[in-house]
XYZ file of C-alpha atoms in Angstrom:
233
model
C 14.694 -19.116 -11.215
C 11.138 -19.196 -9.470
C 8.529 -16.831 -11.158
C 5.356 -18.584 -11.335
C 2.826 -17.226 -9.215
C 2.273 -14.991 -6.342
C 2.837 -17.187 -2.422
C 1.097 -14.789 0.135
C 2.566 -15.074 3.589
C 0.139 -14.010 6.785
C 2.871 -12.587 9.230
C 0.249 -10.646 11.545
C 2.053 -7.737 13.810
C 5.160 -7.119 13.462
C 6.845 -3.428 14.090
C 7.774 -1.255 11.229
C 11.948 -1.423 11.918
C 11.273 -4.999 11.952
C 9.855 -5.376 8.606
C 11.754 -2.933 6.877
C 15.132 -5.052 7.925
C 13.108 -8.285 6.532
C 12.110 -6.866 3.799
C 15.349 -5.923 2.599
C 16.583 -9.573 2.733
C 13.127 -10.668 0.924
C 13.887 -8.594 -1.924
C 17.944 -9.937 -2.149
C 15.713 -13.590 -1.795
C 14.238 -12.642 -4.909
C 16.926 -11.293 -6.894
C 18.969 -14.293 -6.630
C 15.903 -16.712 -7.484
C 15.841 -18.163 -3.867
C 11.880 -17.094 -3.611
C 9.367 -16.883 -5.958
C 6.726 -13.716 -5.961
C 5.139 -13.029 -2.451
C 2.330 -10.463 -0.981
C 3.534 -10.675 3.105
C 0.487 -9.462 4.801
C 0.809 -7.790 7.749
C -0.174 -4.743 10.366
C 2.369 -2.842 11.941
C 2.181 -0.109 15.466
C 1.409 2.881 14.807
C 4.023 4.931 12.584
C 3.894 7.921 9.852
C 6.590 7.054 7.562
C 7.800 9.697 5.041
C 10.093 9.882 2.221
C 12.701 12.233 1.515
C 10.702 14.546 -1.152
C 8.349 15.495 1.974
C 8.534 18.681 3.231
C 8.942 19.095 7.021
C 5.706 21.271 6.914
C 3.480 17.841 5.883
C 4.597 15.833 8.579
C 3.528 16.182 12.534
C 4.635 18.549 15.205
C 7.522 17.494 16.642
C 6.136 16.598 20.058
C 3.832 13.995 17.964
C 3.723 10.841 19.994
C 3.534 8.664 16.366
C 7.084 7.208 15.548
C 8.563 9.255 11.870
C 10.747 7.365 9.896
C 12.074 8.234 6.344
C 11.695 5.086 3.749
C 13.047 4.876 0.354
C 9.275 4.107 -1.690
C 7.707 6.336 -3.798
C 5.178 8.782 -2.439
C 5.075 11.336 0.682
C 3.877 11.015 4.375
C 1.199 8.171 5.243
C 0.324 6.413 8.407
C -0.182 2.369 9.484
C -1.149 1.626 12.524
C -3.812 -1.221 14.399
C -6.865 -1.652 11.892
C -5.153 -1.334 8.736
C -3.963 -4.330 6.207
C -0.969 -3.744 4.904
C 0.772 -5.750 1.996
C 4.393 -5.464 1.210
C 4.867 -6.990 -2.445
C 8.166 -8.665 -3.344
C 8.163 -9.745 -6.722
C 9.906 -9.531 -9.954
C 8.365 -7.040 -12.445
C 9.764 -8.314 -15.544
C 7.723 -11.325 -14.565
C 4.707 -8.782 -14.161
C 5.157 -5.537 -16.281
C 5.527 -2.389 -14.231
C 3.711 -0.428 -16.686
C 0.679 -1.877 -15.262
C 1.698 -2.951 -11.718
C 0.532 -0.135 -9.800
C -2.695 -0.123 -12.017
C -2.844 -3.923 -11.217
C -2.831 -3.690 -7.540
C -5.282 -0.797 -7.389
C -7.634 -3.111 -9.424
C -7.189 -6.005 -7.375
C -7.737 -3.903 -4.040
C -10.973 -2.264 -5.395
C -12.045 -5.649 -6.835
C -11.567 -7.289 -3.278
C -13.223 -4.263 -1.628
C -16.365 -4.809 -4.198
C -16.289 -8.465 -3.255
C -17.205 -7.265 0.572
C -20.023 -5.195 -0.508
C -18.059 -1.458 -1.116
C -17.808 0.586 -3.665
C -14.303 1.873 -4.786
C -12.548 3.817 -7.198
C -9.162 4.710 -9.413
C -8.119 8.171 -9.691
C -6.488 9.453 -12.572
C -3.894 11.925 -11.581
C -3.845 15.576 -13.371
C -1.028 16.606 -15.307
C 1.406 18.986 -12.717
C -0.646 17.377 -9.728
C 0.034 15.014 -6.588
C -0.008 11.579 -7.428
C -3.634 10.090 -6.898
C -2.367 6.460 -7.010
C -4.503 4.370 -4.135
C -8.052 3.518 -4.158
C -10.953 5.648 -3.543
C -14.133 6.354 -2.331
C -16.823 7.861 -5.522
C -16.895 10.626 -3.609
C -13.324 11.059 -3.181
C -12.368 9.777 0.294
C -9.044 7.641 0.167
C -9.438 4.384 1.546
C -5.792 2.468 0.400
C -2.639 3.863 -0.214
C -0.273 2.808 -1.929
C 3.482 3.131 -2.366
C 6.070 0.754 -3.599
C 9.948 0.852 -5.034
C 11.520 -0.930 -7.466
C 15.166 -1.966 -7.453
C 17.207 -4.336 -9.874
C 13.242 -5.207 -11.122
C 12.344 -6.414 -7.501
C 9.451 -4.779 -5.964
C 9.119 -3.671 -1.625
C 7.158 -1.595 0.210
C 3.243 -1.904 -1.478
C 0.096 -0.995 -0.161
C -1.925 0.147 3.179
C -5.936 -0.676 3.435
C -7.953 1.316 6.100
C -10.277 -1.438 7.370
C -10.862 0.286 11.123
C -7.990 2.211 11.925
C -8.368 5.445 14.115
C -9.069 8.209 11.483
C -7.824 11.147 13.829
C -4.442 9.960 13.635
C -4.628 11.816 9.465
C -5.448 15.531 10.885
C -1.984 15.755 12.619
C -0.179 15.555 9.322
C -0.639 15.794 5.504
C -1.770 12.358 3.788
C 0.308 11.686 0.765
C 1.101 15.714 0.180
C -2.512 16.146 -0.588
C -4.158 18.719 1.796
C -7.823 18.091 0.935
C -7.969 14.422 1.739
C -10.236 13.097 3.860
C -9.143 9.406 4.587
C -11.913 6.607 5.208
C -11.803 3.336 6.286
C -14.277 -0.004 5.715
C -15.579 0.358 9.239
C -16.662 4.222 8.202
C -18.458 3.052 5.192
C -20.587 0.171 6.897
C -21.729 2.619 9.302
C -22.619 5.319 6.997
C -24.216 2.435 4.855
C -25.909 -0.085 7.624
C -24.390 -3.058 6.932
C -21.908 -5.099 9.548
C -18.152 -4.238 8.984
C -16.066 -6.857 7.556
C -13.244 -8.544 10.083
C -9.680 -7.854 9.346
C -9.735 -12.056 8.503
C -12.446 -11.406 5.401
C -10.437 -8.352 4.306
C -7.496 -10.429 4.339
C -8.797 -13.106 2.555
C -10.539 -10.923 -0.044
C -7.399 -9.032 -1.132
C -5.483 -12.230 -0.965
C -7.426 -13.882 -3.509
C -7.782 -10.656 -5.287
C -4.324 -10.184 -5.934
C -3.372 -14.177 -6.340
C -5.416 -13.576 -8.944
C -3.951 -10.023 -10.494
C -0.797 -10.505 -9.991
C 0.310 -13.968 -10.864
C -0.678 -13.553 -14.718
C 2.659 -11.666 -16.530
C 0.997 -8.520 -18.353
C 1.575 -8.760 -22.211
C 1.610 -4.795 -22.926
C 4.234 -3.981 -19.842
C 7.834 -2.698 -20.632
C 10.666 -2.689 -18.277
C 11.921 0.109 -15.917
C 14.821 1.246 -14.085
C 16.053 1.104 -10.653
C 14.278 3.753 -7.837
C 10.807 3.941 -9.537
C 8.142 4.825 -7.325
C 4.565 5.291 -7.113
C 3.378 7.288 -4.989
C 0.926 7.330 -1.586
């Protein structure tokens, strides 16, 4: 069985149906030991993808002309589109812990975010409320979301990073069933702050390292979990 480590694989753009059908034969890879623990980076068209706990009343009118497709992660409605990293994490959590997993990634992406010269946060999410998994802004904004599954202890799906996507795209549906949030991106924040925006290449390499580094450690106070988990967008 391969376990050690975490191989990330630069695939650039490749449409959502595409990666979805991939992904499905990354995670039987890793079941049956045939592939260690990867982060496939990537940026897909534009699409708001959903899940089957979101109400028809958070997604777009029906004349939207944005792809919908229902996936099987955790989480509501969220968009990817040109401008965003996204990272699709197939690895094996009793390798990892997924107590912490989710916790793990949002500390890598933060950390990687700090390493370009931006502030970010973790929410905590209130008891009864809307998950606030994904990393944040101090004053709130969302700038990565993130929403993964977990199936016979193999991770899919993962994370979204707004580097300089088109922010409009948000007001035509509810983010993540959470109608206050104002999504950001690291182009918004380099404005707003005067400093040059980073290029999708030093994001890239920034999260990569970041998580390398997170992720390919196992995580001594984890316990297992079952099939379906999710966490949400």
């Amino acid at each position: 069985m391969r376990s050690a480590g975490l191989e990330a694989i630069d695939l650039g753009e490749v449409p959502y149906e595409v990666a979805q059908a991939d992904m499905a034969r990354w995670v039987i890879e890793r079941k049956e030991g045939c592939a260690g623990n990867r982060l496939f980076l990537l940026t897909h068209p534009p699409v708001i993808t959903y899940t089957a706990r979101t109400p028809v009343s958070q997604l777009p009118d029906p004349g939207s002309p944005i792809p919908l497709v229902e996936v099987d992660r955790g989480g509501h409605a969220t968009y990817h589109g040109p401008g965003q990293l996204i990272g699709y994490l197939v690895v094996n959590v009793r390798d990892l812990g997924p107590r912490g997993l989710v916790r793990r990634v949002e500390q890598a992406l933060i950390d990687a975010v700090g390493s370009l010269g931006f502030e970010a946060v973790r929410r905590d999410t209130p008891r009864g409320s809307e998950s606030l998994v994904g990393v944040w802004t101090p004053d709130h904004r969302k700038l990565a979301s993130i929403g993964m599954r977990i199936s016979g202890s193999v991770t899919s799906h993962g994370f979204a990073l707004n580097i300089a996507p088109d922010l409009d795209v948000y007001t035509t549906f509810m983010s993540c069933a959470l109608p206050d949030v104002r999504m950001t991106s690291l182009a918004e924040l380099a404005e707003e702050s005067g400093q040059p925006a980073p290029t999708e290449a030093q994001v890239r390499d920034a999260v990569t390292a970041a998580l390398t580094s997170a992720l390919s450690a196992p995580d001594e106070t984890a316990v297992a979990a079952g099939d379906h988990a999710g966490a949400g967008r």
